[in-house]
Amino acid sequence: MVSTDPPDRFQAVRSDFIDRKVVSHLTTMRVADLSAGEVVVRNRYAGVNYKDCLAIQGKAKIITAFPRVAGIESVGEVVESSSGRFRPGQEVMVHGFQTGIAFDGGFAEYLRVPAGHLMPLPTGLSQLEAAMIGVPGFTVAMALERFRQLGITPESGPVAVSGATGAVGMQALLMLSQAGYEVHALSRRAGDGSMLHALGAAQIVDARPLADETRPIERPRFAAAIDNVSGPVLSWLLRSLKDDGALASVGNASGNEFSCNVLPFILRNATVFGIVASPAWPVRERLWERLASAWRPDLSRLAPHVNMIRLENLLEHSRNHLEGRTRGRTLIRFD
Ligand SMILES: NC(=O)c1ccc[n+]([C@@H]2O[C@H](COP(=O)([O-])OP(=O)(O)OC[C@H]3O[C@@H](n4cnc5c(N)ncnc54)[C@H](OP(=O)(O)O)[C@@H]3O)[C@@H](O)[C@H]2O)c1
């Protein structure tokens, strides 16, 4: 094993299951305490996603075995490796593969990662740039690729994005508008309109009254939609698709349930597909290569909406996030 020696103890936010409740706290750990893997990574940036906040606050059954270091994504560099594929000093990233769920993840200064889960940093992206894009940008890339495969081009019509002030929503506005689509942002925060326009939204739709719209089918408005919230918004988007329209179901920020009827399918040939941002390697490599080149989001426009926090502020941030008091992308920066 080649080594640049991680310290004996380092900081982590660890989640335990005590008295049938998830309890997360700042503590110190050793590399040997982490779940097994061939590569030890010094963490530089960890994305904080909605799912991570649910996990560490015990608001959903996400972590599959305790104790666990949550955090579904990390960017850093290798400090120890018994894998021939990775060497100390190499810049790497990990997301998906149950990271932060069944394997210890990004909410610690060091990670131990199975070599089969780790990827070299995409050529052309710095550690910070890769972290800013992260799981939210990768998720949008998966949706965009599928829209293209379904033949949805900028000429097909507008594309809607719900939960527009969230991490996925903002990157969807940027990437879809950069790809030439007319993007309509659905948000409960109508007051954020100028920010959403600056990120690429051509129109803003107030998402709050959509729950009262109960027509079985709506005026055909959108060639495609990325839905981050589920519930009545997802239902309205589906009923508002144009002929041959497609909807990517990405998230559940308002809950898991939605109701609909068959009319979008049997009258307009609608396609609904799901996204899980942990695809097989060929898809990962192809999409990260695109995110570093042709589909690279303009990160100077995203930067004002990236909140940098410290590990010790994670628990407070997660409470605020779940109470809807945050916007945009949040990253933990490690020294
Ligand atoms: N499938 C995947 O692989 C994948 C990958 C990444 C994320 N996700 C999921 O996608 C969703 C969005 O992720 P994110 O990182 O963008 O989350 P986020 O940063 O928390 O943003 C979610 C946005 O949804 C809206 N929202 C929040 N609570 C709501 C409520 N109760 N009712 C209606 N709208 C609400 C808000 O936007 P407005 O205030 O602007 O309406 C909020 O900014 C989450 O559910 C996340 O778990 C899934």
PDB file of C-alpha atoms and ligand atoms in Angstrom, residues 49-51 135 139 163-169 186-189 228-229 250-254 275-277 321 328, ligand 1:
ATOM      1  CA  ASN A  49     -28.339  17.307  -0.688  1.00  0.00           C
ATOM      2  CA  TYR A  50     -31.969  17.276   0.427  1.00  0.00           C
ATOM      3  CA  LYS A  51     -31.681  13.499   0.842  1.00  0.00           C
ATOM      4  CA  VAL A 135     -25.125  15.223  -8.062  1.00  0.00           C
ATOM      5  CA  THR A 139     -29.035  14.530 -12.486  1.00  0.00           C
ATOM      6  CA  GLY A 163     -38.506  23.460  -7.420  1.00  0.00           C
ATOM      7  CA  ALA A 164     -36.532  26.026  -9.384  1.00  0.00           C
ATOM      8  CA  THR A 165     -34.774  27.654  -6.414  1.00  0.00           C
ATOM      9  CA  GLY A 166     -33.317  24.288  -5.321  1.00  0.00           C
ATOM     10  CA  ALA A 167     -29.943  22.813  -6.219  1.00  0.00           C
ATOM     11  CA  VAL A 168     -31.251  20.668  -9.084  1.00  0.00           C
ATOM     12  CA  GLY A 169     -33.661  23.374 -10.230  1.00  0.00           C
ATOM     13  CA  LEU A 186     -41.925  26.800 -11.431  1.00  0.00           C
ATOM     14  CA  SER A 187     -41.344  28.147  -7.950  1.00  0.00           C
ATOM     15  CA  ARG A 188     -43.291  28.882  -4.784  1.00  0.00           C
ATOM     16  CA  ARG A 189     -40.997  31.872  -4.305  1.00  0.00           C
ATOM     17  CA  ASN A 228     -38.231  18.027  -8.350  1.00  0.00           C
ATOM     18  CA  VAL A 229     -41.192  18.234  -6.011  1.00  0.00           C
ATOM     19  CA  VAL A 250     -36.413  13.552 -10.202  1.00  0.00           C
ATOM     20  CA  GLY A 251     -37.517  14.461  -6.708  1.00  0.00           C
ATOM     21  CA  ASN A 252     -40.035  14.415  -3.912  1.00  0.00           C
ATOM     22  CA  ALA A 253     -39.455  17.713  -2.066  1.00  0.00           C
ATOM     23  CA  SER A 254     -43.204  18.014  -1.330  1.00  0.00           C
ATOM     24  CA  ILE A 275     -33.968   9.374 -12.709  1.00  0.00           C
ATOM     25  CA  VAL A 276     -31.586   7.695 -10.276  1.00  0.00           C
ATOM     26  CA  ALA A 277     -28.288   9.571 -10.367  1.00  0.00           C
ATOM     27  CA  HIS A 321     -32.795  23.046   4.616  1.00  0.00           C
ATOM     28  CA  GLY A 328     -29.327  26.711  -4.269  1.00  0.00           C
TER      29      GLY A 328
HETATM   30  N1  LIG B   1     -33.484  11.055  -8.518  1.00  0.00           N
HETATM   31  C1  LIG B   1     -32.248  11.430  -8.223  1.00  0.00           C
HETATM   32  O1  LIG B   1     -31.254  10.770  -8.527  1.00  0.00           O
HETATM   33  C2  LIG B   1     -32.090  12.733  -7.497  1.00  0.00           C
HETATM   34  C3  LIG B   1     -30.901  13.456  -7.577  1.00  0.00           C
HETATM   35  C4  LIG B   1     -30.832  14.710  -6.938  1.00  0.00           C
HETATM   36  C5  LIG B   1     -31.929  15.162  -6.215  1.00  0.00           C
HETATM   37  N2  LIG B   1     -33.038  14.400  -6.136  1.00  0.00           N
HETATM   38  C6  LIG B   1     -34.229  14.862  -5.428  1.00  0.00           C
HETATM   39  O2  LIG B   1     -34.736  15.955  -6.171  1.00  0.00           O
HETATM   40  C7  LIG B   1     -35.364  16.886  -5.313  1.00  0.00           C
HETATM   41  C8  LIG B   1     -34.716  18.243  -5.515  1.00  0.00           C
HETATM   42  O3  LIG B   1     -33.372  18.171  -5.086  1.00  0.00           O
HETATM   43  P1  LIG B   1     -32.617  19.511  -4.700  1.00  0.00           P
HETATM   44  O4  LIG B   1     -31.230  19.125  -4.356  1.00  0.00           O
HETATM   45  O5  LIG B   1     -32.859  20.556  -5.724  1.00  0.00           O
HETATM   46  O6  LIG B   1     -33.422  19.893  -3.373  1.00  0.00           O
HETATM   47  P2  LIG B   1     -33.523  21.323  -2.695  1.00  0.00           P
HETATM   48  O7  LIG B   1     -32.270  22.085  -2.942  1.00  0.00           O
HETATM   49  O8  LIG B   1     -33.967  21.077  -1.311  1.00  0.00           O
HETATM   50  O9  LIG B   1     -34.677  22.068  -3.525  1.00  0.00           O
HETATM   51  C9  LIG B   1     -35.986  21.604  -3.592  1.00  0.00           C
HETATM   52  C10 LIG B   1     -36.880  22.727  -4.080  1.00  0.00           C
HETATM   53  O10 LIG B   1     -38.209  22.198  -4.137  1.00  0.00           O
HETATM   54  C11 LIG B   1     -39.141  23.191  -3.727  1.00  0.00           C
HETATM   55  N3  LIG B   1     -39.836  22.701  -2.514  1.00  0.00           N
HETATM   56  C12 LIG B   1     -39.292  22.386  -1.328  1.00  0.00           C
HETATM   57  N4  LIG B   1     -40.224  21.965  -0.457  1.00  0.00           N
HETATM   58  C13 LIG B   1     -41.389  21.997  -1.124  1.00  0.00           C
HETATM   59  C14 LIG B   1     -42.727  21.687  -0.769  1.00  0.00           C
HETATM   60  N5  LIG B   1     -43.055  21.238   0.452  1.00  0.00           N
HETATM   61  N6  LIG B   1     -43.675  21.830  -1.707  1.00  0.00           N
HETATM   62  C15 LIG B   1     -43.361  22.257  -2.950  1.00  0.00           C
HETATM   63  N7  LIG B   1     -42.104  22.594  -3.337  1.00  0.00           N
HETATM   64  C16 LIG B   1     -41.138  22.446  -2.429  1.00  0.00           C
HETATM   65  C17 LIG B   1     -38.350  24.447  -3.421  1.00  0.00           C
HETATM   66  O11 LIG B   1     -38.307  25.216  -4.615  1.00  0.00           O
HETATM   67  P3  LIG B   1     -39.285  26.503  -4.819  1.00  0.00           P
HETATM   68  O12 LIG B   1     -39.386  27.173  -3.487  1.00  0.00           O
HETATM   69  O13 LIG B   1     -38.552  27.293  -5.846  1.00  0.00           O
HETATM   70  O14 LIG B   1     -40.589  26.001  -5.307  1.00  0.00           O
HETATM   71  C18 LIG B   1     -36.949  23.921  -3.141  1.00  0.00           C
HETATM   72  O15 LIG B   1     -35.965  24.879  -3.410  1.00  0.00           O
HETATM   73  C19 LIG B   1     -35.220  16.322  -3.912  1.00  0.00           C
HETATM   74  O16 LIG B   1     -36.385  15.587  -3.604  1.00  0.00           O
HETATM   75  C20 LIG B   1     -34.031  15.386  -4.034  1.00  0.00           C
HETATM   76  O17 LIG B   1     -34.043  14.369  -3.066  1.00  0.00           O
HETATM   77  C21 LIG B   1     -33.140  13.196  -6.754  1.00  0.00           C
END
